[in-house]
Amino acid sequence: MSDTYQAAVETSKKIEADLQVNPKKYRVLTGDRPTGRLHIGHYFGSLQNRVRLSKMGVPTSILIADYQVLTDHDAFSEISQNTKQLVIDYLAAGIEPNDDVIIYPHSYVPEANQLMIPFLTLVSNAELNRNPTVKEEIQAAGLKSVNAGMYTYPVHQAVDILYCKGNVVPVGKDQLPHLELTRLIARRFNEKFSPDNPVFPEPQALLSKTPHIMGLDGTQKMSKSRGNAIMLCATEDETAKLIKKAKTDGERFITYDPENRPEVANLLMLISLCTDETPEAIAAKIGDGGGGMLKNMLTESLNEKLRPLREERKRLEAAPDYIRQVLLNGAEKAREMAVETLKEVRHVMNMEI
Ligand code: TRP
């Protein structure tokens, strides 16, 4: 795993450099499950990077994985609202949909989903069973029985990436096993059905540079369900209240020491992400000011950073027809790509009539 990881880090650096020079050589494919609104961990961890890549002119597909929600959630009554809330978060953060930058739910691209059937024949049960991310998700969800969709969603993720010939996937470490599987499926498909003229690229990971953002408890990953998150849609007062309750430690003098003072370090890191100063410099400024000053500073810099986004968010919430149109336009463009790919796939698989 760590060799694979090191290799991914190296490749990722090369791609990052080439993206600046040849943005149109690539298609970035990213996605989220519509399980709720986004929080500042998503914003600093992935959303800002998507905005940056799309503004560099890299064709970008942002996919809302609505089918995937069914793998570990019983509830589906909120999928549609959550999908629209995600779109609002994306747009408010600065994603500008156009011919090359699209947002859509993967359930709206039937021709892509059709690739699932041949793809499933290219992997073994054993390969699906040993996916470490899937294993962790099964544990975390505490499922009594695991549905087959849970084991096969990484194959569906390969569909998401390959139908539009996505060749760059911005990921955190947990998504690397899925990307490996996508590469395996692409390779096996090409070898089996079109050895002389590969249909699918083997997509590469673009690893995130942002350090891990912890929740306000400073010990676990930020997540809405753990109650340690600040949502992008929170008001300035809600933000202040949450930060007031954030965990720090008994030592008054503020220093940046991620090893021994993870909670304080996390808050300093968040300020640093808002102000672009180093966490060390911020700690030095606060010093004797203690936890109170640290929290005030975070509240102020975060509210200031998010103010334009939150204002835009309100405008977008009042424009549901526009949000729906963004999704329909995205789905239409996605389908055009999927129809083309499915034609090619039928041809090389000898299934034309
Ligand atoms: N599995 C991803 C997640 O849970 C979501 C996702 C679905 C995705 N399809 C994708 C991410 C394709 C990148 C590319 O967050």
mmCIF file of C-alpha atoms and ligand atoms in Angstrom:
data_model
loop_
_atom_site.group_PDB
_atom_site.id
_atom_site.type_symbol
_atom_site.label_atom_id
_atom_site.label_comp_id
_atom_site.label_asym_id
_atom_site.label_seq_id
_atom_site.Cartn_x
_atom_site.Cartn_y
_atom_site.Cartn_z
ATOM 1 C CA MET A 1 0.000 0.000 0.000
ATOM 2 C CA SER A 2 2.709 2.495 0.936
ATOM 3 C CA ASP A 3 4.661 1.811 -2.286
ATOM 4 C CA THR A 4 1.486 2.393 -4.229
ATOM 5 C CA TYR A 5 0.935 5.540 -2.210
ATOM 6 C CA GLN A 6 4.430 6.888 -2.876
ATOM 7 C CA ALA A 7 4.012 6.176 -6.587
ATOM 8 C CA ALA A 8 0.680 7.999 -6.561
ATOM 9 C CA VAL A 9 2.323 11.012 -4.880
ATOM 10 C CA GLU A 10 4.992 11.177 -7.597
ATOM 11 C CA THR A 11 2.554 10.811 -10.492
ATOM 12 C CA SER A 12 0.254 13.310 -8.899
ATOM 13 C CA LYS A 13 3.008 15.961 -8.852
ATOM 14 C CA LYS A 14 3.727 15.445 -12.555
ATOM 15 C CA ILE A 15 0.076 15.716 -13.486
ATOM 16 C CA GLU A 16 -0.343 18.860 -11.404
ATOM 17 C CA ALA A 17 2.482 20.494 -13.380
ATOM 18 C CA ASP A 18 1.141 19.371 -16.761
ATOM 19 C CA LEU A 19 -2.422 20.471 -15.931
ATOM 20 C CA GLN A 20 -1.182 24.054 -15.875
ATOM 21 C CA VAL A 21 0.310 23.704 -19.356
ATOM 22 C CA ASN A 22 -2.160 21.402 -21.113
ATOM 23 C CA PRO A 23 -5.504 21.729 -19.297
ATOM 24 C CA LYS A 24 -7.501 20.389 -22.251
ATOM 25 C CA LYS A 25 -5.602 17.106 -22.336
ATOM 26 C CA TYR A 26 -7.480 16.117 -19.210
ATOM 27 C CA ARG A 27 -10.930 15.497 -17.866
ATOM 28 C CA VAL A 28 -11.240 15.733 -14.110
ATOM 29 C CA LEU A 29 -13.904 13.581 -12.549
ATOM 30 C CA THR A 30 -14.966 14.157 -8.957
ATOM 31 C CA GLY A 31 -18.031 13.314 -6.969
ATOM 32 C CA ASP A 32 -19.894 13.407 -3.679
ATOM 33 C CA ARG A 33 -22.716 11.396 -2.226
ATOM 34 C CA PRO A 34 -25.805 13.520 -1.592
ATOM 35 C CA THR A 35 -26.053 12.808 2.122
ATOM 36 C CA GLY A 36 -26.301 16.424 3.279
ATOM 37 C CA ARG A 37 -24.877 19.871 2.866
ATOM 38 C CA LEU A 38 -21.149 20.469 2.758
ATOM 39 C CA HIS A 39 -19.004 21.675 5.656
ATOM 40 C CA ILE A 40 -15.746 23.573 5.823
ATOM 41 C CA GLY A 41 -13.771 20.299 5.745
ATOM 42 C CA HIS A 42 -15.183 19.643 2.263
ATOM 43 C CA TYR A 43 -14.557 23.256 1.322
ATOM 44 C CA PHE A 44 -10.869 23.372 2.220
ATOM 45 C CA GLY A 45 -10.263 19.693 1.449
ATOM 46 C CA SER A 46 -11.760 19.364 -2.026
ATOM 47 C CA LEU A 47 -14.143 22.089 -3.124
ATOM 48 C CA GLN A 48 -11.554 24.867 -3.387
ATOM 49 C CA ASN A 49 -9.366 22.572 -5.453
ATOM 50 C CA ARG A 50 -12.216 21.799 -7.852
ATOM 51 C CA VAL A 51 -12.858 25.505 -8.298
ATOM 52 C CA ARG A 52 -9.151 26.054 -8.988
ATOM 53 C CA LEU A 53 -8.954 23.249 -11.573
ATOM 54 C CA SER A 54 -12.108 24.312 -13.389
ATOM 55 C CA LYS A 55 -10.913 27.936 -13.504
ATOM 56 C CA MET A 56 -7.637 26.713 -15.032
ATOM 57 C CA GLY A 57 -9.743 25.500 -17.955
ATOM 58 C CA VAL A 58 -9.579 21.795 -17.162
ATOM 59 C CA PRO A 59 -12.780 20.051 -18.326
ATOM 60 C CA THR A 60 -14.408 18.976 -15.060
ATOM 61 C CA SER A 61 -17.319 16.681 -14.327
ATOM 62 C CA ILE A 62 -18.783 16.919 -10.837
ATOM 63 C CA LEU A 63 -20.918 13.916 -10.266
ATOM 64 C CA ILE A 64 -23.519 13.519 -7.556
ATOM 65 C CA ALA A 65 -23.485 9.868 -6.570
ATOM 66 C CA ASP A 66 -27.156 9.447 -5.737
ATOM 67 C CA TYR A 67 -27.246 5.691 -6.396
ATOM 68 C CA GLN A 68 -24.288 5.245 -4.051
ATOM 69 C CA VAL A 69 -26.271 6.591 -1.105
ATOM 70 C CA LEU A 70 -28.315 3.380 -1.189
ATOM 71 C CA THR A 71 -25.301 1.247 -0.340
ATOM 72 C CA ASP A 72 -25.083 2.273 3.316
ATOM 73 C CA HIS A 73 -28.148 4.444 3.998
ATOM 74 C CA ASP A 74 -31.651 3.084 4.430
ATOM 75 C CA ALA A 75 -33.186 6.507 3.967
ATOM 76 C CA PHE A 76 -33.709 7.865 0.494
ATOM 77 C CA SER A 77 -36.440 10.427 1.148
ATOM 78 C CA GLU A 78 -33.983 13.337 1.110
ATOM 79 C CA ILE A 79 -31.799 12.427 -1.844
ATOM 80 C CA SER A 80 -33.352 14.955 -4.199
ATOM 81 C CA GLN A 81 -33.152 17.868 -1.726
ATOM 82 C CA ASN A 82 -29.609 16.916 -0.781
ATOM 83 C CA THR A 83 -28.618 16.818 -4.440
ATOM 84 C CA LYS A 84 -29.888 20.363 -4.919
ATOM 85 C CA GLN A 85 -28.165 21.553 -1.744
ATOM 86 C CA LEU A 86 -24.891 20.148 -3.053
ATOM 87 C CA VAL A 87 -25.314 22.089 -6.284
ATOM 88 C CA ILE A 88 -25.920 25.255 -4.258
ATOM 89 C CA ASP A 89 -22.727 24.651 -2.275
ATOM 90 C CA TYR A 90 -20.715 24.034 -5.462
ATOM 91 C CA LEU A 91 -21.988 27.136 -7.233
ATOM 92 C CA ALA A 92 -21.649 29.341 -4.159
ATOM 93 C CA ALA A 93 -18.045 28.184 -3.795
ATOM 94 C CA GLY A 94 -17.281 29.357 -7.332
ATOM 95 C CA ILE A 95 -17.938 26.473 -9.733
ATOM 96 C CA GLU A 96 -19.203 27.996 -12.993
ATOM 97 C CA PRO A 97 -20.982 25.434 -15.165
ATOM 98 C CA ASN A 98 -20.327 25.694 -18.910
ATOM 99 C CA ASP A 99 -19.775 23.332 -21.859
ATOM 100 C CA ASP A 100 -16.735 21.845 -20.154
ATOM 101 C CA VAL A 101 -17.708 22.102 -16.493
ATOM 102 C CA ILE A 102 -20.769 20.045 -15.613
ATOM 103 C CA ILE A 103 -22.688 18.917 -12.509
ATOM 104 C CA TYR A 104 -25.181 16.025 -12.647
ATOM 105 C CA PRO A 105 -26.557 13.047 -10.718
ATOM 106 C CA HIS A 106 -25.168 9.745 -11.999
ATOM 107 C CA SER A 107 -28.647 8.216 -11.982
ATOM 108 C CA TYR A 108 -29.484 10.523 -14.898
ATOM 109 C CA VAL A 109 -26.966 8.985 -17.288
ATOM 110 C CA PRO A 110 -28.509 5.648 -18.301
ATOM 111 C CA GLU A 111 -26.026 4.928 -21.103
ATOM 112 C CA ALA A 112 -23.165 5.152 -18.619
ATOM 113 C CA ASN A 113 -24.895 2.865 -16.135
ATOM 114 C CA GLN A 114 -25.176 0.272 -18.870
ATOM 115 C CA LEU A 115 -21.393 -0.198 -18.724
ATOM 116 C CA MET A 116 -21.870 -1.698 -15.268
ATOM 117 C CA ILE A 117 -22.813 -5.095 -16.724
ATOM 118 C CA PRO A 118 -19.681 -5.744 -18.789
ATOM 119 C CA PHE A 119 -17.486 -4.142 -16.104
ATOM 120 C CA LEU A 120 -18.794 -6.541 -13.439
ATOM 121 C CA THR A 121 -17.494 -9.431 -15.520
ATOM 122 C CA LEU A 122 -13.963 -8.043 -15.400
ATOM 123 C CA VAL A 123 -13.422 -8.313 -11.631
ATOM 124 C CA SER A 124 -13.628 -11.214 -9.211
ATOM 125 C CA ASN A 125 -15.614 -11.449 -5.986
ATOM 126 C CA ALA A 126 -12.338 -11.803 -4.110
ATOM 127 C CA GLU A 127 -11.078 -8.495 -5.507
ATOM 128 C CA LEU A 128 -14.255 -6.726 -4.456
ATOM 129 C CA ASN A 129 -14.234 -8.295 -0.988
ATOM 130 C CA ARG A 130 -10.786 -7.070 -0.094
ATOM 131 C CA ASN A 131 -11.340 -3.351 -0.815
ATOM 132 C CA PRO A 132 -10.205 -1.698 2.467
ATOM 133 C CA THR A 133 -12.404 1.397 2.062
ATOM 134 C CA VAL A 134 -15.510 -0.734 1.561
ATOM 135 C CA LYS A 135 -14.607 -2.799 4.632
ATOM 136 C CA GLU A 136 -14.279 0.356 6.731
ATOM 137 C CA GLU A 137 -17.575 1.719 5.476
ATOM 138 C CA ILE A 138 -19.356 -1.520 6.325
ATOM 139 C CA GLN A 139 -17.979 -1.289 9.860
ATOM 140 C CA ALA A 140 -18.742 2.395 10.257
ATOM 141 C CA ALA A 141 -22.331 1.979 9.064
ATOM 142 C CA GLY A 142 -22.838 -0.958 11.442
ATOM 143 C CA LEU A 143 -24.905 -2.739 8.795
ATOM 144 C CA LYS A 144 -26.717 -5.884 9.923
ATOM 145 C CA SER A 145 -26.547 -7.325 6.477
ATOM 146 C CA VAL A 146 -24.499 -5.935 3.639
ATOM 147 C CA ASN A 147 -26.232 -5.457 0.304
ATOM 148 C CA ALA A 148 -24.435 -6.409 -2.894
ATOM 149 C CA GLY A 149 -24.475 -2.771 -3.972
ATOM 150 C CA MET A 150 -21.982 -2.079 -1.200
ATOM 151 C CA TYR A 151 -19.441 -4.499 -2.654
ATOM 152 C CA THR A 152 -20.034 -3.425 -6.219
ATOM 153 C CA TYR A 153 -20.200 0.359 -5.904
ATOM 154 C CA PRO A 154 -16.467 0.704 -6.635
ATOM 155 C CA VAL A 155 -17.238 -0.898 -10.025
ATOM 156 C CA HIS A 156 -19.959 1.670 -10.498
ATOM 157 C CA GLN A 157 -17.434 4.320 -9.605
ATOM 158 C CA ALA A 158 -15.271 2.957 -12.436
ATOM 159 C CA VAL A 159 -18.300 3.494 -14.680
ATOM 160 C CA ASP A 160 -18.584 7.105 -13.417
ATOM 161 C CA ILE A 161 -14.983 7.773 -14.304
ATOM 162 C CA LEU A 162 -14.577 5.808 -17.511
ATOM 163 C CA TYR A 163 -17.757 6.509 -19.486
ATOM 164 C CA CYS A 164 -16.525 10.091 -20.028
ATOM 165 C CA LYS A 165 -12.904 8.981 -20.294
ATOM 166 C CA GLY A 166 -11.972 10.827 -17.142
ATOM 167 C CA ASN A 167 -8.208 10.672 -16.725
ATOM 168 C CA VAL A 168 -7.628 12.656 -13.523
ATOM 169 C CA VAL A 169 -9.408 11.990 -10.253
ATOM 170 C CA PRO A 170 -8.696 14.294 -7.275
ATOM 171 C CA VAL A 171 -8.754 12.010 -4.269
ATOM 172 C CA GLY A 172 -7.934 11.594 -0.642
ATOM 173 C CA LYS A 173 -6.121 8.450 0.455
ATOM 174 C CA ASP A 174 -9.353 6.560 1.181
ATOM 175 C CA GLN A 175 -10.410 6.723 -2.463
ATOM 176 C CA LEU A 176 -7.164 5.229 -3.828
ATOM 177 C CA PRO A 177 -8.389 1.603 -3.716
ATOM 178 C CA HIS A 178 -11.363 2.618 -5.863
ATOM 179 C CA LEU A 179 -9.126 4.339 -8.342
ATOM 180 C CA GLU A 180 -6.862 1.274 -8.500
ATOM 181 C CA LEU A 181 -9.917 -0.806 -9.337
ATOM 182 C CA THR A 182 -10.928 1.660 -12.048
ATOM 183 C CA ARG A 183 -7.478 1.374 -13.582
ATOM 184 C CA LEU A 184 -7.672 -2.405 -13.431
ATOM 185 C CA ILE A 185 -11.054 -2.450 -15.151
ATOM 186 C CA ALA A 186 -9.845 -0.057 -17.868
ATOM 187 C CA ARG A 187 -6.755 -2.195 -18.462
ATOM 188 C CA ARG A 188 -8.644 -5.481 -18.537
ATOM 189 C CA PHE A 189 -11.339 -4.089 -20.804
ATOM 190 C CA ASN A 190 -8.781 -2.768 -23.267
ATOM 191 C CA GLU A 191 -6.724 -5.976 -23.211
ATOM 192 C CA LYS A 192 -9.726 -8.186 -23.735
ATOM 193 C CA PHE A 193 -11.822 -6.236 -26.209
ATOM 194 C CA SER A 194 -9.606 -3.755 -27.995
ATOM 195 C CA PRO A 195 -5.911 -4.524 -27.520
ATOM 196 C CA ASP A 196 -4.846 -2.526 -30.578
ATOM 197 C CA ASN A 197 -6.844 0.569 -29.879
ATOM 198 C CA PRO A 198 -7.620 1.090 -26.165
ATOM 199 C CA VAL A 199 -11.114 2.440 -25.480
ATOM 200 C CA PHE A 200 -10.455 3.654 -21.928
ATOM 201 C CA PRO A 201 -7.638 5.682 -20.345
ATOM 202 C CA GLU A 202 -6.136 4.496 -17.062
ATOM 203 C CA PRO A 203 -7.024 7.451 -14.859
ATOM 204 C CA GLN A 204 -4.529 8.944 -12.420
ATOM 205 C CA ALA A 205 -4.984 10.213 -8.886
ATOM 206 C CA LEU A 206 -4.471 13.851 -8.068
ATOM 207 C CA LEU A 207 -3.733 13.786 -4.363
ATOM 208 C CA SER A 208 -5.000 16.600 -2.215
ATOM 209 C CA LYS A 209 -2.377 18.929 -0.719
ATOM 210 C CA THR A 210 -4.564 20.138 2.119
ATOM 211 C CA PRO A 211 -3.675 18.621 5.474
ATOM 212 C CA HIS A 212 -6.329 16.543 7.172
ATOM 213 C CA ILE A 213 -8.986 18.750 8.674
ATOM 214 C CA MET A 214 -10.297 17.500 11.972
ATOM 215 C CA GLY A 215 -13.621 18.296 13.531
ATOM 216 C CA LEU A 216 -13.961 20.835 16.346
ATOM 217 C CA ASP A 217 -13.221 18.029 18.806
ATOM 218 C CA GLY A 218 -9.745 17.921 17.252
ATOM 219 C CA THR A 219 -9.567 14.125 17.230
ATOM 220 C CA GLN A 220 -11.856 12.805 14.490
ATOM 221 C CA LYS A 221 -12.366 13.725 10.852
ATOM 222 C CA MET A 222 -14.865 16.555 10.462
ATOM 223 C CA SER A 223 -18.282 15.167 9.675
ATOM 224 C CA LYS A 224 -21.843 16.315 10.103
ATOM 225 C CA SER A 225 -22.935 13.036 11.661
ATOM 226 C CA ARG A 226 -20.297 13.359 14.394
ATOM 227 C CA GLY A 227 -21.604 16.809 15.287
ATOM 228 C CA ASN A 228 -18.120 18.356 15.017
ATOM 229 C CA ALA A 229 -18.571 20.250 11.746
ATOM 230 C CA ILE A 230 -19.168 23.839 10.681
ATOM 231 C CA MET A 231 -21.522 23.812 7.716
ATOM 232 C CA LEU A 232 -20.959 26.210 4.847
ATOM 233 C CA CYS A 233 -24.584 27.313 5.244
ATOM 234 C CA ALA A 234 -24.240 28.085 8.978
ATOM 235 C CA THR A 235 -24.914 31.689 10.026
ATOM 236 C CA GLU A 236 -22.136 33.814 11.531
ATOM 237 C CA ASP A 237 -23.715 33.404 14.985
ATOM 238 C CA GLU A 238 -23.968 29.635 14.642
ATOM 239 C CA THR A 239 -20.341 29.577 13.552
ATOM 240 C CA ALA A 240 -19.298 31.613 16.602
ATOM 241 C CA LYS A 241 -21.240 29.338 18.976
ATOM 242 C CA LEU A 242 -19.740 26.172 17.534
ATOM 243 C CA ILE A 243 -16.216 27.535 17.763
ATOM 244 C CA LYS A 244 -16.795 28.620 21.358
ATOM 245 C CA LYS A 245 -17.486 24.983 22.236
ATOM 246 C CA ALA A 246 -14.454 23.691 20.318
ATOM 247 C CA LYS A 247 -12.040 21.601 22.336
ATOM 248 C CA THR A 248 -8.640 23.084 23.271
ATOM 249 C CA ASP A 249 -6.298 22.088 26.091
ATOM 250 C CA GLY A 250 -5.249 23.246 29.530
ATOM 251 C CA GLU A 251 -2.204 25.165 28.438
ATOM 252 C CA ARG A 252 -2.754 28.896 28.046
ATOM 253 C CA PHE A 253 0.196 29.806 25.856
ATOM 254 C CA ILE A 254 -0.673 29.017 22.219
ATOM 255 C CA THR A 255 1.858 27.057 20.185
ATOM 256 C CA TYR A 256 1.573 25.095 16.950
ATOM 257 C CA ASP A 257 2.351 21.521 17.914
ATOM 258 C CA PRO A 258 0.245 19.056 15.886
ATOM 259 C CA GLU A 259 1.788 16.036 17.657
ATOM 260 C CA ASN A 260 1.111 17.026 21.249
ATOM 261 C CA ARG A 261 -1.631 19.629 20.882
ATOM 262 C CA PRO A 262 -3.845 18.335 18.035
ATOM 263 C CA GLU A 263 -6.949 20.343 19.001
ATOM 264 C CA VAL A 264 -5.144 23.700 19.144
ATOM 265 C CA ALA A 265 -3.165 22.837 15.998
ATOM 266 C CA ASN A 266 -6.366 22.099 14.109
ATOM 267 C CA LEU A 267 -7.876 25.482 14.996
ATOM 268 C CA LEU A 268 -4.642 27.221 13.995
ATOM 269 C CA MET A 269 -4.671 25.302 10.707
ATOM 270 C CA LEU A 270 -8.203 26.475 10.003
ATOM 271 C CA ILE A 271 -7.220 30.110 10.584
ATOM 272 C CA SER A 272 -4.242 29.556 8.320
ATOM 273 C CA LEU A 273 -6.497 28.242 5.542
ATOM 274 C CA CYS A 274 -8.582 31.425 5.794
ATOM 275 C CA THR A 275 -5.766 33.962 6.013
ATOM 276 C CA ASP A 276 -2.870 32.260 4.165
ATOM 277 C CA GLU A 277 -0.522 32.947 7.087
ATOM 278 C CA THR A 278 1.392 29.974 8.462
ATOM 279 C CA PRO A 279 -0.054 28.318 11.584
ATOM 280 C CA GLU A 280 3.241 29.030 13.374
ATOM 281 C CA ALA A 281 2.975 32.760 12.686
ATOM 282 C CA ILE A 282 -0.619 32.807 13.894
ATOM 283 C CA ALA A 283 0.335 30.948 17.089
ATOM 284 C CA ALA A 284 3.118 33.484 17.716
ATOM 285 C CA LYS A 285 0.659 36.346 17.343
ATOM 286 C CA ILE A 286 -1.737 34.832 19.863
ATOM 287 C CA GLY A 287 0.790 33.526 22.394
ATOM 288 C CA ASP A 288 -0.450 34.612 25.800
ATOM 289 C CA GLY A 289 -3.871 35.505 24.418
ATOM 290 C CA GLY A 290 -4.839 31.881 25.055
ATOM 291 C CA GLY A 291 -7.718 29.754 23.819
ATOM 292 C CA GLY A 292 -10.190 32.642 23.959
ATOM 293 C CA MET A 293 -8.212 34.739 21.536
ATOM 294 C CA LEU A 294 -7.564 31.724 19.311
ATOM 295 C CA LYS A 295 -11.279 31.084 19.030
ATOM 296 C CA ASN A 296 -12.150 34.724 18.407
ATOM 297 C CA MET A 297 -9.595 34.883 15.677
ATOM 298 C CA LEU A 298 -10.926 31.732 14.036
ATOM 299 C CA THR A 299 -14.515 32.967 14.237
ATOM 300 C CA GLU A 300 -13.613 36.257 12.630
ATOM 301 C CA SER A 301 -11.418 34.910 9.867
ATOM 302 C CA LEU A 302 -13.778 32.072 8.978
ATOM 303 C CA ASN A 303 -16.855 34.286 8.895
ATOM 304 C CA GLU A 304 -15.012 36.786 6.769
ATOM 305 C CA LYS A 305 -13.716 34.130 4.383
ATOM 306 C CA LEU A 306 -17.160 32.563 3.957
ATOM 307 C CA ARG A 307 -19.200 35.777 3.789
ATOM 308 C CA PRO A 308 -19.336 36.046 -0.044
ATOM 309 C CA LEU A 309 -20.059 32.322 -0.369
ATOM 310 C CA ARG A 310 -22.864 32.515 2.174
ATOM 311 C CA GLU A 311 -24.427 35.514 0.483
ATOM 312 C CA GLU A 312 -24.300 33.755 -2.869
ATOM 313 C CA ARG A 313 -25.773 30.667 -1.206
ATOM 314 C CA LYS A 314 -28.828 32.649 -0.134
ATOM 315 C CA ARG A 315 -29.363 34.010 -3.636
ATOM 316 C CA LEU A 316 -29.120 30.502 -5.080
ATOM 317 C CA GLU A 317 -31.532 29.027 -2.529
ATOM 318 C CA ALA A 318 -34.110 31.451 -3.875
ATOM 319 C CA ALA A 319 -33.573 30.201 -7.441
ATOM 320 C CA PRO A 320 -34.651 26.514 -7.493
ATOM 321 C CA ASP A 321 -35.447 26.544 -11.218
ATOM 322 C CA TYR A 322 -31.916 27.615 -12.002
ATOM 323 C CA ILE A 323 -30.466 24.845 -9.801
ATOM 324 C CA ARG A 324 -32.597 22.265 -11.562
ATOM 325 C CA GLN A 325 -31.514 23.624 -14.945
ATOM 326 C CA VAL A 326 -27.838 23.298 -13.998
ATOM 327 C CA LEU A 327 -28.430 19.610 -13.240
ATOM 328 C CA LEU A 328 -30.431 18.981 -16.408
ATOM 329 C CA ASN A 329 -27.813 20.697 -18.581
ATOM 330 C CA GLY A 330 -25.090 18.685 -16.890
ATOM 331 C CA ALA A 331 -26.986 15.427 -17.376
ATOM 332 C CA GLU A 332 -27.554 16.209 -21.040
ATOM 333 C CA LYS A 333 -23.851 16.809 -21.696
ATOM 334 C CA ALA A 334 -22.927 13.721 -19.676
ATOM 335 C CA ARG A 335 -25.344 11.624 -21.743
ATOM 336 C CA GLU A 336 -23.837 12.847 -24.997
ATOM 337 C CA MET A 337 -20.465 11.528 -23.845
ATOM 338 C CA ALA A 338 -22.004 8.292 -22.565
ATOM 339 C CA VAL A 339 -23.835 7.612 -25.852
ATOM 340 C CA GLU A 340 -20.564 7.954 -27.760
ATOM 341 C CA THR A 341 -18.688 5.674 -25.404
ATOM 342 C CA LEU A 342 -21.429 3.051 -25.395
ATOM 343 C CA LYS A 343 -21.307 2.971 -29.215
ATOM 344 C CA GLU A 344 -17.583 2.334 -29.098
ATOM 345 C CA VAL A 345 -18.025 -0.300 -26.408
ATOM 346 C CA ARG A 346 -20.707 -2.155 -28.415
ATOM 347 C CA HIS A 347 -18.469 -2.089 -31.432
ATOM 348 C CA VAL A 348 -15.375 -3.544 -29.786
ATOM 349 C CA MET A 349 -17.466 -6.087 -27.836
ATOM 350 C CA ASN A 350 -18.943 -7.349 -31.079
ATOM 351 C CA MET A 351 -22.489 -6.598 -29.992
ATOM 352 C CA GLU A 352 -23.709 -4.392 -32.780
ATOM 353 C CA ILE A 353 -26.850 -5.500 -34.583
HETATM 354 N N1 TRP B 1 -17.220 7.324 -3.578
HETATM 355 C C1 TRP B 1 -17.145 8.759 -3.572
HETATM 356 C C2 TRP B 1 -17.410 9.220 -2.129
HETATM 357 O O1 TRP B 1 -17.953 8.492 -1.358
HETATM 358 C C3 TRP B 1 -18.148 9.428 -4.475
HETATM 359 C C4 TRP B 1 -17.974 9.111 -5.928
HETATM 360 C C5 TRP B 1 -18.822 8.400 -6.713
HETATM 361 C C6 TRP B 1 -16.889 9.487 -6.770
HETATM 362 N N2 TRP B 1 -18.346 8.298 -7.984
HETATM 363 C C7 TRP B 1 -17.178 8.951 -8.055
HETATM 364 C C8 TRP B 1 -15.715 10.203 -6.565
HETATM 365 C C9 TRP B 1 -16.296 9.131 -9.106
HETATM 366 C C10 TRP B 1 -14.837 10.373 -7.634
HETATM 367 C C11 TRP B 1 -15.129 9.838 -8.881
HETATM 368 O O2 TRP B 1 -17.081 10.317 -1.805
#
